[in-house]
């Protein structure tokens, strides 16, 4: 019997506000433990939370980009549980009345066709602190860092619409891309800015009813997400085919062994005793607020890719690569605009520019030592024949290393291309004189030797000769006389 995988994902994304969701402490990652805390985020008695307006702004951006309906009124609740990283004894989250509902985004299914994945709800909540377990021999204690406590999160809950590990991964990639484009999340999975819980069940292919699901917590990479789903699918199918039963439970993925392990069953599940937080007012969204956010929305990745294909005649693959970040897409557009040839601009951005950016410790593109205007200046030198393509690549690397303009470097290194026939004639004659056998063979019909002659002249001129000019000159000497 064939079994179908059914998956729904809960994605937690950290919002990139400057300050926390209910207090004014900074959210920056990597600071000294407990250096970004105050009575509110430490949960001291009597401290009162105040909602950060920016968090709601960000949520509205997310709503517009994921086709969600904005609730005119939403509310914060207390989710009660005990854990040392949660000093208040409850997490402030949205429960019955989330701020966003009923959305969708489009991803490719395994056959490459577009498919909508439904978004059930998106709600706001605060993050917890972080426990540190010192690796000191005999240490019988843990330490608590509350810098992350009260950092704003959105939890994005999908419908159980996903049918394969690939689809799950593409869905999270698409979400991440949207959040990063919007500028509301840095998308950094290593630093925990995006965390995924995967709910998975299986059912006989072609049937409607869902099977019992397991929830795999805290998957922090696309690879682990796919591995965990593949493993869990096999485990559930094995169970069902050998007369066993899937129990509803929370599981953890052990990335070293590549397996999922049971953590707690439904019977042991928490009763969170949710109730509305009396310290916070309901969140009321006037329609005018949504309109203002709509006006400030950037072009989203799907729209940008489509426009790049249309307006610049780029392939789907090139448009994908250039739109992989907003900065890269902007950089490309500025080079293309100034230079006038989008294909050449695309090739240079996808080649030399990306190669530099992918090196360790490369600066962010906004601070690149070769701004788009400079690259366009370099491309103009290629177009007007001053530089060969190879020489231009050498100049580009030098521009990147020194931050200097192309014209200076070309003059200094004497890299101008030699197009003047009289200047090339001596070199061509020398090459022909040095290779009498090849000349005879060429004249006897071995035309493929043209490449050999061109190569010799290029070597003699250290790559500076204009290949077209060399070709012409060689042809007239070999065939004309
Ligand atoms: P909980 O309250 O336990 O988190 P929800 O009903 O909110 O449960 O569902 C959480 C996630 O589980 C959602 O993404 C949903 O799509 C997914 N889900 C629900 N039922 C199933 C199922 N039978 N198989 C796979 N995923 C499921
Ligand atoms: Mg849940
Ligand atoms: Zn604080």
GROMACS .gro file of C-alpha atoms and ligand atoms in nm:
model
  510
    1UNK     CA    1   0.000   0.000   0.000
    2UNK     CA    2   0.118   0.353  -0.077
    3UNK     CA    3   0.122   0.604   0.208
    4UNK     CA    4   0.090   0.977   0.174
    5UNK     CA    5   0.273   1.221   0.399
    6UNK     CA    6   0.067   1.504   0.555
    7UNK     CA    7   0.256   1.794   0.711
    8UNK     CA    8   0.166   2.123   0.881
    9UNK     CA    9   0.439   2.356   1.002
   10UNK     CA   10   0.465   2.603   1.288
   11UNK     CA   11   0.737   2.859   1.213
   12UNK     CA   12   0.866   3.094   1.481
   13UNK     CA   13   1.032   3.405   1.341
   14UNK     CA   14   1.208   3.665   1.550
   15UNK     CA   15   1.108   4.018   1.453
   16UNK     CA   16   1.393   4.260   1.395
   17UNK     CA   17   1.266   4.548   1.602
   18UNK     CA   18   1.527   4.761   1.777
   19UNK     CA   19   1.362   4.707   2.116
   20UNK     CA   20   1.170   4.421   2.278
   21UNK     CA   21   0.796   4.360   2.246
   22UNK     CA   22   0.687   4.479   2.592
   23UNK     CA   23   0.982   4.691   2.716
   24UNK     CA   24   1.251   4.924   2.583
   25UNK     CA   25   1.548   4.686   2.612
   26UNK     CA   26   1.757   4.633   2.296
   27UNK     CA   27   1.721   4.307   2.101
   28UNK     CA   28   2.070   4.288   1.944
   29UNK     CA   29   2.212   3.935   1.928
   30UNK     CA   30   2.539   3.837   2.095
   31UNK     CA   31   2.563   4.084   2.385
   32UNK     CA   32   2.702   3.995   2.730
   33UNK     CA   33   2.449   3.772   2.912
   34UNK     CA   34   2.184   3.969   3.104
   35UNK     CA   35   2.309   4.306   2.979
   36UNK     CA   36   1.985   4.379   2.791
   37UNK     CA   37   1.727   4.335   3.064
   38UNK     CA   38   1.494   4.540   3.283
   39UNK     CA   39   1.224   4.467   3.545
   40UNK     CA   40   0.965   4.394   3.271
   41UNK     CA   41   1.160   4.129   3.080
   42UNK     CA   42   1.304   3.985   3.403
   43UNK     CA   43   0.948   3.939   3.524
   44UNK     CA   44   0.991   4.134   3.848
   45UNK     CA   45   0.671   4.178   4.049
   46UNK     CA   46   0.478   4.493   3.967
   47UNK     CA   47   0.648   4.565   3.633
   48UNK     CA   48   0.396   4.632   3.357
   49UNK     CA   49   0.430   4.546   2.986
   50UNK     CA   50   0.361   4.805   2.713
   51UNK     CA   51   0.316   4.684   2.354
   52UNK     CA   52   0.581   4.800   2.104
   53UNK     CA   53   0.391   4.964   1.817
   54UNK     CA   54   0.659   4.859   1.565
   55UNK     CA   55   0.578   4.493   1.628
   56UNK     CA   56   0.222   4.553   1.509
   57UNK     CA   57   0.355   4.744   1.207
   58UNK     CA   58   0.568   4.442   1.117
   59UNK     CA   59   0.277   4.204   1.165
   60UNK     CA   60   0.072   4.412   0.920
   61UNK     CA   61   0.351   4.389   0.663
   62UNK     CA   62   0.352   4.012   0.706
   63UNK     CA   63  -0.027   4.005   0.665
   64UNK     CA   64  -0.011   4.183   0.331
   65UNK     CA   65   0.269   3.960   0.203
   66UNK     CA   66   0.097   3.634   0.305
   67UNK     CA   67  -0.259   3.720   0.203
   68UNK     CA   68  -0.380   3.708   0.562
   69UNK     CA   69  -0.687   3.877   0.704
   70UNK     CA   70  -0.606   4.127   0.981
   71UNK     CA   71  -0.824   4.094   1.290
   72UNK     CA   72  -0.969   4.436   1.376
   73UNK     CA   73  -0.931   4.339   1.742
   74UNK     CA   74  -0.683   4.086   1.879
   75UNK     CA   75  -0.578   4.007   2.231
   76UNK     CA   76  -0.279   3.885   2.432
   77UNK     CA   77  -0.313   3.588   2.664
   78UNK     CA   78  -0.098   3.427   2.930
   79UNK     CA   79   0.031   3.079   2.852
   80UNK     CA   80   0.123   2.937   3.191
   81UNK     CA   81   0.405   2.691   3.247
   82UNK     CA   82   0.713   2.658   3.461
   83UNK     CA   83   1.061   2.662   3.313
   84UNK     CA   84   1.373   2.840   3.439
   85UNK     CA   85   1.407   3.049   3.121
   86UNK     CA   86   1.061   3.200   3.179
   87UNK     CA   87   1.082   3.422   3.488
   88UNK     CA   88   0.717   3.532   3.495
   89UNK     CA   89   0.588   3.173   3.497
   90UNK     CA   90   0.388   3.249   3.184
   91UNK     CA   91   0.457   3.351   2.826
   92UNK     CA   92   0.256   3.638   2.678
   93UNK     CA   93   0.114   3.509   2.351
   94UNK     CA   94  -0.200   3.537   2.143
   95UNK     CA   95  -0.442   3.248   2.172
   96UNK     CA   96  -0.812   3.284   2.095
   97UNK     CA   97  -0.780   3.608   1.900
   98UNK     CA   98  -0.462   3.607   1.687
   99UNK     CA   99  -0.377   3.920   1.492
  100UNK     CA  100  -0.373   3.745   1.148
  101UNK     CA  101  -0.570   3.455   0.996
  102UNK     CA  102  -0.664   3.275   0.672
  103UNK     CA  103  -0.365   3.345   0.448
  104UNK     CA  104  -0.161   3.151   0.194
  105UNK     CA  105   0.165   3.158   0.004
  106UNK     CA  106   0.256   2.986  -0.320
  107UNK     CA  107   0.534   2.728  -0.350
  108UNK     CA  108   0.632   2.471  -0.614
  109UNK     CA  109   0.513   2.115  -0.556
  110UNK     CA  110   0.741   1.820  -0.635
  111UNK     CA  111   0.640   1.831  -1.002
  112UNK     CA  112   0.731   2.201  -1.018
  113UNK     CA  113   0.374   2.329  -1.044
  114UNK     CA  114   0.264   2.621  -0.827
  115UNK     CA  115   0.063   2.522  -0.521
  116UNK     CA  116  -0.095   2.727  -0.243
  117UNK     CA  117  -0.010   2.637   0.115
  118UNK     CA  118  -0.272   2.773   0.352
  119UNK     CA  119  -0.175   2.974   0.659
  120UNK     CA  120  -0.418   2.911   0.942
  121UNK     CA  121  -0.303   3.189   1.171
  122UNK     CA  122  -0.014   3.415   1.261
  123UNK     CA  123   0.012   3.539   1.616
  124UNK     CA  124   0.244   3.758   1.820
  125UNK     CA  125   0.430   3.643   2.127
  126UNK     CA  126   0.740   3.702   2.337
  127UNK     CA  127   1.047   3.479   2.330
  128UNK     CA  128   1.182   3.311   2.645
  129UNK     CA  129   1.535   3.345   2.784
  130UNK     CA  130   1.813   3.099   2.720
  131UNK     CA  131   1.966   2.837   2.948
  132UNK     CA  132   2.342   2.786   2.940
  133UNK     CA  133   2.483   2.458   3.067
  134UNK     CA  134   2.847   2.521   3.163
  135UNK     CA  135   3.088   2.258   3.040
  136UNK     CA  136   3.280   2.259   3.365
  137UNK     CA  137   3.367   1.920   3.516
  138UNK     CA  138   3.127   1.847   3.799
  139UNK     CA  139   2.907   2.150   3.729
  140UNK     CA  140   2.565   2.082   3.876
  141UNK     CA  141   2.400   2.406   3.776
  142UNK     CA  142   2.278   2.594   3.471
  143UNK     CA  143   2.287   2.964   3.397
  144UNK     CA  144   2.006   3.181   3.266
  145UNK     CA  145   2.052   3.459   3.009
  146UNK     CA  146   1.745   3.680   2.979
  147UNK     CA  147   1.866   3.897   2.689
  148UNK     CA  148   1.634   3.707   2.458
  149UNK     CA  149   1.338   3.713   2.699
  150UNK     CA  150   1.064   3.937   2.562
  151UNK     CA  151   1.211   3.959   2.212
  152UNK     CA  152   0.916   3.972   1.968
  153UNK     CA  153   0.820   3.662   1.769
  154UNK     CA  154   0.556   3.578   1.516
  155UNK     CA  155   0.433   3.220   1.506
  156UNK     CA  156   0.313   3.125   1.160
  157UNK     CA  157   0.090   2.814   1.159
  158UNK     CA  158   0.026   2.641   0.827
  159UNK     CA  159  -0.267   2.425   0.724
  160UNK     CA  160  -0.179   2.054   0.686
  161UNK     CA  161  -0.136   2.116   0.311
  162UNK     CA  162   0.224   2.001   0.271
  163UNK     CA  163   0.284   1.658   0.114
  164UNK     CA  164   0.661   1.602   0.100
  165UNK     CA  165   0.992   1.701   0.262
  166UNK     CA  166   1.079   1.907  -0.049
  167UNK     CA  167   0.754   2.099  -0.030
  168UNK     CA  168   0.807   2.163   0.343
  169UNK     CA  169   1.151   2.298   0.275
  170UNK     CA  170   1.038   2.519  -0.013
  171UNK     CA  171   0.755   2.654   0.201
  172UNK     CA  172   0.995   2.758   0.479
  173UNK     CA  173   1.240   2.902   0.226
  174UNK     CA  174   0.964   3.108   0.069
  175UNK     CA  175   0.844   3.232   0.407
  176UNK     CA  176   1.197   3.319   0.510
  177UNK     CA  177   1.257   3.505   0.187
  178UNK     CA  178   0.937   3.708   0.231
  179UNK     CA  179   1.023   3.797   0.592
  180UNK     CA  180   1.376   3.901   0.498
  181UNK     CA  181   1.255   4.107   0.199
  182UNK     CA  182   1.006   4.282   0.424
  183UNK     CA  183   1.292   4.363   0.658
  184UNK     CA  184   1.102   4.221   0.957
  185UNK     CA  185   1.331   3.921   1.029
  186UNK     CA  186   1.699   3.856   0.958
  187UNK     CA  187   1.621   3.494   0.867
  188UNK     CA  188   1.933   3.371   1.044
  189UNK     CA  189   1.862   3.010   1.135
  190UNK     CA  190   2.197   2.958   1.311
  191UNK     CA  191   2.116   3.232   1.558
  192UNK     CA  192   1.766   3.098   1.610
  193UNK     CA  193   1.587   3.381   1.429
  194UNK     CA  194   1.378   3.120   1.246
  195UNK     CA  195   1.274   2.793   1.411
  196UNK     CA  196   1.043   2.526   1.277
  197UNK     CA  197   0.816   2.270   1.448
  198UNK     CA  198   0.689   2.006   1.204
  199UNK     CA  199   0.362   1.816   1.250
  200UNK     CA  200   0.348   1.500   1.044
  201UNK     CA  201   0.108   1.212   0.989
  202UNK     CA  202   0.058   0.954   0.714
  203UNK     CA  203  -0.256   0.819   0.545
  204UNK     CA  204  -0.326   0.563   0.273
  205UNK     CA  205  -0.283   0.743  -0.061
  206UNK     CA  206  -0.616   0.852  -0.200
  207UNK     CA  207  -0.800   0.867   0.134
  208UNK     CA  208  -0.931   1.181   0.303
  209UNK     CA  209  -0.910   1.130   0.679
  210UNK     CA  210  -0.592   1.246   0.850
  211UNK     CA  211  -0.387   1.004   1.055
  212UNK     CA  212  -0.256   1.069   1.406
  213UNK     CA  213   0.032   1.316   1.400
  214UNK     CA  214   0.360   1.358   1.578
  215UNK     CA  215   0.512   1.703   1.631
  216UNK     CA  216   0.889   1.735   1.582
  217UNK     CA  217   1.021   2.034   1.773
  218UNK     CA  218   1.283   2.292   1.692
  219UNK     CA  219   1.425   2.209   1.351
  220UNK     CA  220   1.680   2.479   1.275
  221UNK     CA  221   1.793   2.401   0.921
  222UNK     CA  222   1.634   2.300   0.592
  223UNK     CA  223   1.844   1.986   0.588
  224UNK     CA  224   1.729   1.877   0.934
  225UNK     CA  225   1.367   1.955   0.846
  226UNK     CA  226   1.380   1.728   0.542
  227UNK     CA  227   1.577   1.454   0.719
  228UNK     CA  228   1.341   1.455   1.017
  229UNK     CA  229   1.032   1.432   0.795
  230UNK     CA  230   1.179   1.149   0.590
  231UNK     CA  231   1.272   0.952   0.900
  232UNK     CA  232   0.941   1.013   1.073
  233UNK     CA  233   0.744   0.912   0.761
  234UNK     CA  234   0.927   0.578   0.750
  235UNK     CA  235   0.878   0.526   1.122
  236UNK     CA  236   0.504   0.588   1.107
  237UNK     CA  237   0.457   0.373   0.795
  238UNK     CA  238   0.653   0.088   0.956
  239UNK     CA  239   0.439   0.112   1.269
  240UNK     CA  240   0.113   0.103   1.074
  241UNK     CA  241   0.221  -0.178   0.844
  242UNK     CA  242   0.324  -0.400   1.134
  243UNK     CA  243  -0.004  -0.361   1.319
  244UNK     CA  244   0.114  -0.082   1.547
  245UNK     CA  245  -0.034   0.259   1.608
  246UNK     CA  246   0.103   0.613   1.587
  247UNK     CA  247   0.058   0.795   1.916
  248UNK     CA  248   0.012   1.170   1.927
  249UNK     CA  249   0.328   1.302   2.085
  250UNK     CA  250   0.608   1.555   2.075
  251UNK     CA  251   0.938   1.426   1.937
  252UNK     CA  252   1.290   1.565   1.904
  253UNK     CA  253   1.520   1.522   1.604
  254UNK     CA  254   1.864   1.386   1.694
  255UNK     CA  255   2.074   1.526   1.411
  256UNK     CA  256   2.377   1.310   1.496
  257UNK     CA  257   2.186   0.986   1.458
  258UNK     CA  258   1.935   1.119   1.203
  259UNK     CA  259   1.637   0.988   1.404
  260UNK     CA  260   1.341   1.135   1.591
  261UNK     CA  261   1.298   1.048   1.959
  262UNK     CA  262   0.980   1.062   2.170
  263UNK     CA  263   0.978   1.344   2.425
  264UNK     CA  264   0.629   1.359   2.573
  265UNK     CA  265   0.293   1.207   2.483
  266UNK     CA  266  -0.046   1.377   2.468
  267UNK     CA  267  -0.127   1.250   2.821
  268UNK     CA  268   0.174   1.435   2.954
  269UNK     CA  269   0.095   1.744   2.743
  270UNK     CA  270   0.088   2.074   2.926
  271UNK     CA  271  -0.234   2.235   3.032
  272UNK     CA  272  -0.135   2.596   2.974
  273UNK     CA  273  -0.440   2.749   3.147
  274UNK     CA  274  -0.458   3.029   2.891
  275UNK     CA  275  -0.643   3.342   2.996
  276UNK     CA  276  -0.646   3.702   2.864
  277UNK     CA  277  -0.358   3.908   3.001
  278UNK     CA  278  -0.517   4.174   3.223
  279UNK     CA  279  -0.208   4.397   3.195
  280UNK     CA  280  -0.242   4.455   2.819
  281UNK     CA  281  -0.514   4.631   2.621
  282UNK     CA  282  -0.674   4.463   2.320
  283UNK     CA  283  -0.489   4.545   1.995
  284UNK     CA  284  -0.721   4.752   1.775
  285UNK     CA  285  -0.623   4.804   1.411
  286UNK     CA  286  -0.786   5.094   1.227
  287UNK     CA  287  -0.815   5.032   0.850
  288UNK     CA  288  -0.608   5.345   0.783
  289UNK     CA  289  -0.312   5.179   0.954
  290UNK     CA  290  -0.321   4.886   0.709
  291UNK     CA  291  -0.334   5.129   0.414
  292UNK     CA  292  -0.029   5.316   0.541
  293UNK     CA  293   0.164   4.991   0.574
  294UNK     CA  294   0.054   4.883   0.225
  295UNK     CA  295   0.202   5.202   0.083
  296UNK     CA  296   0.537   5.128   0.247
  297UNK     CA  297   0.557   4.767   0.129
  298UNK     CA  298   0.863   4.679  -0.085
  299UNK     CA  299   0.833   4.479  -0.408
  300UNK     CA  300   0.807   4.113  -0.300
  301UNK     CA  301   1.036   3.838  -0.431
  302UNK     CA  302   0.788   3.667  -0.667
  303UNK     CA  303   0.690   3.997  -0.827
  304UNK     CA  304   1.053   4.102  -0.862
  305UNK     CA  305   1.153   3.773  -1.026
  306UNK     CA  306   0.868   3.803  -1.276
  307UNK     CA  307   0.962   4.163  -1.356
  308UNK     CA  308   1.332   4.073  -1.402
  309UNK     CA  309   1.237   3.805  -1.655
  310UNK     CA  310   1.004   4.038  -1.843
  311UNK     CA  311   1.189   4.367  -1.833
  312UNK     CA  312   1.544   4.240  -1.871
  313UNK     CA  313   1.487   3.920  -2.071
  314UNK     CA  314   1.661   3.710  -1.804
  315UNK     CA  315   1.614   3.334  -1.766
  316UNK     CA  316   1.413   3.208  -1.468
  317UNK     CA  317   1.735   3.076  -1.316
  318UNK     CA  318   1.921   3.408  -1.349
  319UNK     CA  319   1.623   3.602  -1.215
  320UNK     CA  320   1.608   3.365  -0.915
  321UNK     CA  321   1.974   3.413  -0.836
  322UNK     CA  322   1.967   3.792  -0.875
  323UNK     CA  323   1.654   3.818  -0.659
  324UNK     CA  324   1.796   3.599  -0.382
  325UNK     CA  325   1.834   3.918  -0.180
  326UNK     CA  326   1.693   4.267  -0.214
  327UNK     CA  327   2.041   4.417  -0.197
  328UNK     CA  328   2.173   4.202  -0.479
  329UNK     CA  329   1.868   4.276  -0.695
  330UNK     CA  330   1.907   4.650  -0.635
  331UNK     CA  331   2.277   4.635  -0.712
  332UNK     CA  332   2.210   4.454  -1.040
  333UNK     CA  333   1.940   4.700  -1.141
  334UNK     CA  334   2.165   4.998  -1.084
  335UNK     CA  335   2.446   4.845  -1.293
  336UNK     CA  336   2.201   4.750  -1.569
  337UNK     CA  337   2.042   5.093  -1.575
  338UNK     CA  338   2.368   5.281  -1.595
  339UNK     CA  339   2.533   5.043  -1.842
  340UNK     CA  340   2.230   4.981  -2.062
  341UNK     CA  341   2.295   4.611  -2.132
  342UNK     CA  342   2.112   4.400  -1.871
  343UNK     CA  343   2.259   4.069  -1.992
  344UNK     CA  344   2.616   4.190  -1.945
  345UNK     CA  345   2.525   4.343  -1.608
  346UNK     CA  346   2.363   4.014  -1.499
  347UNK     CA  347   2.666   3.808  -1.599
  348UNK     CA  348   2.903   4.034  -1.410
  349UNK     CA  349   2.689   4.044  -1.098
  350UNK     CA  350   2.632   3.668  -1.095
  351UNK     CA  351   2.999   3.599  -1.171
  352UNK     CA  352   3.273   3.825  -1.034
  353UNK     CA  353   3.055   4.018  -0.789
  354UNK     CA  354   2.899   3.711  -0.625
  355UNK     CA  355   3.235   3.539  -0.613
  356UNK     CA  356   3.375   3.829  -0.410
  357UNK     CA  357   3.066   3.843  -0.189
  358UNK     CA  358   3.081   3.471  -0.114
  359UNK     CA  359   3.432   3.498   0.023
  360UNK     CA  360   3.480   3.495   0.397
  361UNK     CA  361   3.446   3.828   0.569
  362UNK     CA  362   3.313   4.002   0.260
  363UNK     CA  363   3.140   4.327   0.359
  364UNK     CA  364   2.763   4.358   0.310
  365UNK     CA  365   2.679   4.462  -0.045
  366UNK     CA  366   2.579   4.810   0.065
  367UNK     CA  367   2.943   4.870   0.169
  368UNK     CA  368   3.099   4.690  -0.129
  369UNK     CA  369   3.428   4.847  -0.242
  370UNK     CA  370   3.292   4.845  -0.599
  371UNK     CA  371   2.964   5.036  -0.601
  372UNK     CA  372   2.729   4.976  -0.898
  373UNK     CA  373   2.833   5.294  -1.079
  374UNK     CA  374   3.199   5.189  -1.078
  375UNK     CA  375   3.113   4.845  -1.218
  376UNK     CA  376   2.913   5.016  -1.494
  377UNK     CA  377   3.220   5.232  -1.571
  378UNK     CA  378   3.427   4.916  -1.605
  379UNK     CA  379   3.172   4.754  -1.836
  380UNK     CA  380   3.175   5.067  -2.051
  381UNK     CA  381   3.550   5.016  -2.102
  382UNK     CA  382   3.482   4.661  -2.223
  383UNK     CA  383   3.210   4.779  -2.458
  384UNK     CA  384   3.420   5.049  -2.620
  385UNK     CA  385   3.706   4.805  -2.677
  386UNK     CA  386   3.951   4.958  -2.429
  387UNK     CA  387   3.956   4.639  -2.219
  388UNK     CA  388   3.927   4.272  -2.309
  389UNK     CA  389   3.687   4.071  -2.095
  390UNK     CA  390   3.976   3.894  -1.923
  391UNK     CA  391   4.163   4.213  -1.850
  392UNK     CA  392   3.839   4.359  -1.712
  393UNK     CA  393   3.812   4.070  -1.465
  394UNK     CA  394   4.163   4.142  -1.345
  395UNK     CA  395   4.078   4.512  -1.306
  396UNK     CA  396   3.758   4.422  -1.121
  397UNK     CA  397   3.943   4.216  -0.858
  398UNK     CA  398   4.188   4.503  -0.816
  399UNK     CA  399   3.900   4.751  -0.780
  400UNK     CA  400   3.750   4.528  -0.513
  401UNK     CA  401   4.078   4.503  -0.325
  402UNK     CA  402   4.168   4.873  -0.344
  403UNK     CA  403   3.840   5.061  -0.391
  404UNK     CA  404   3.996   5.255  -0.682
  405UNK     CA  405   3.818   5.355  -1.006
  406UNK     CA  406   3.877   5.142  -1.318
  407UNK     CA  407   4.032   5.411  -1.542
  408UNK     CA  408   4.323   5.467  -1.297
  409UNK     CA  409   4.398   5.098  -1.270
  410UNK     CA  410   4.384   5.040  -1.647
  411UNK     CA  411   4.630   5.323  -1.712
  412UNK     CA  412   4.860   5.221  -1.430
  413UNK     CA  413   4.877   4.855  -1.536
  414UNK     CA  414   4.887   4.931  -1.908
  415UNK     CA  415   4.596   4.699  -1.973
  416UNK     CA  416   4.441   4.886  -2.265
  417UNK     CA  417   4.352   4.646  -2.537
  418UNK     CA  418   4.555   4.673  -2.855
  419UNK     CA  419   4.311   4.718  -3.143
  420UNK     CA  420   4.533   4.923  -3.366
  421UNK     CA  421   4.632   4.688  -3.652
  422UNK     CA  422   4.969   4.850  -3.714
  423UNK     CA  423   5.065   4.791  -3.351
  424UNK     CA  424   4.970   4.423  -3.381
  425UNK     CA  425   5.128   4.355  -3.717
  426UNK     CA  426   5.480   4.298  -3.585
  427UNK     CA  427   5.357   4.043  -3.330
  428UNK     CA  428   5.152   3.859  -3.592
  429UNK     CA  429   5.447   3.846  -3.829
  430UNK     CA  430   5.671   3.714  -3.554
  431UNK     CA  431   5.428   3.436  -3.468
  432UNK     CA  432   5.391   3.330  -3.831
  433UNK     CA  433   5.769   3.335  -3.883
  434UNK     CA  434   5.820   3.115  -3.578
  435UNK     CA  435   5.574   2.848  -3.694
  436UNK     CA  436   5.644   2.765  -4.060
  437UNK     CA  437   5.503   2.410  -4.032
  438UNK     CA  438   5.168   2.531  -3.895
  439UNK     CA  439   5.151   2.800  -4.162
  440UNK     CA  440   5.201   2.541  -4.435
  441UNK     CA  441   4.944   2.310  -4.279
  442UNK     CA  442   4.691   2.594  -4.252
  443UNK     CA  443   4.740   2.687  -4.616
  444UNK     CA  444   4.698   2.321  -4.707
  445UNK     CA  445   4.348   2.333  -4.551
  446UNK     CA  446   4.389   2.274  -4.175
  447UNK     CA  447   4.177   2.582  -4.084
  448UNK     CA  448   4.142   2.475  -3.723
  449UNK     CA  449   4.495   2.605  -3.667
  450UNK     CA  450   4.354   2.961  -3.657
  451UNK     CA  451   4.293   2.909  -3.286
  452UNK     CA  452   4.657   2.818  -3.236
  453UNK     CA  453   4.779   3.136  -3.409
  454UNK     CA  454   4.539   3.359  -3.217
  455UNK     CA  455   4.654   3.198  -2.893
  456UNK     CA  456   5.019   3.264  -2.978
  457UNK     CA  457   4.954   3.632  -3.050
  458UNK     CA  458   4.749   3.669  -2.731
  459UNK     CA  459   5.034   3.518  -2.533
  460UNK     CA  460   5.287   3.747  -2.698
  461UNK     CA  461   5.075   4.052  -2.610
  462UNK     CA  462   4.999   3.925  -2.258
  463UNK     CA  463   4.629   3.907  -2.343
  464UNK     CA  464   4.601   4.267  -2.447
  465UNK     CA  465   4.541   4.215  -2.818
  466UNK     CA  466   4.185   4.255  -2.937
  467UNK     CA  467   4.096   3.902  -3.056
  468UNK     CA  468   3.885   4.028  -3.349
  469UNK     CA  469   4.166   4.247  -3.477
  470UNK     CA  470   4.414   3.959  -3.444
  471UNK     CA  471   4.179   3.726  -3.630
  472UNK     CA  472   4.137   3.967  -3.916
  473UNK     CA  473   4.505   4.034  -3.947
  474UNK     CA  474   4.597   3.663  -3.940
  475UNK     CA  475   4.335   3.578  -4.198
  476UNK     CA  476   4.455   3.842  -4.440
  477UNK     CA  477   4.819   3.734  -4.398
  478UNK     CA  478   4.750   3.360  -4.423
  479UNK     CA  479   4.493   3.368  -4.696
  480UNK     CA  480   4.570   3.689  -4.879
  481UNK     CA  481   4.936   3.621  -4.958
  482LIG     P1  482  -0.171   2.240   1.848
  482LIG     O1  483  -0.271   2.327   1.913
  482LIG     O2  484  -0.146   2.111   1.915
  482LIG     O3  485  -0.045   2.312   1.814
  482LIG     P2  486  -0.295   2.275   1.591
  482LIG     O4  487  -0.432   2.224   1.560
  482LIG     O5  488  -0.277   2.420   1.613
  482LIG     O6  489  -0.238   2.193   1.711
  482LIG     O7  490  -0.201   2.231   1.473
  482LIG     C1  491  -0.068   2.258   1.472
  482LIG     C2  492  -0.011   2.220   1.337
  482LIG     O8  493  -0.034   2.084   1.309
  482LIG     C3  494  -0.072   2.296   1.221
  482LIG     O9  495   0.034   2.339   1.137
  482LIG     C4  496  -0.156   2.193   1.150
  482LIG    O10  497  -0.160   2.216   1.011
  482LIG     C5  498  -0.084   2.066   1.179
  482LIG     N1  499  -0.168   1.945   1.180
  482LIG     C6  500  -0.286   1.928   1.243
  482LIG     N2  501  -0.333   1.803   1.224
  482LIG     C7  502  -0.239   1.737   1.150
  482LIG     C8  503  -0.228   1.603   1.100
  482LIG     N3  504  -0.319   1.510   1.122
  482LIG     N4  505  -0.117   1.572   1.028
  482LIG     C9  506  -0.022   1.663   1.006
  482LIG     N5  507  -0.027   1.789   1.051
  482LIG    C10  508  -0.134   1.827   1.122
  483LIG    MG1  509   0.115   2.428   1.830
  484LIG    ZN1  510   1.339   4.477   2.929
   0.00000   0.00000   0.00000
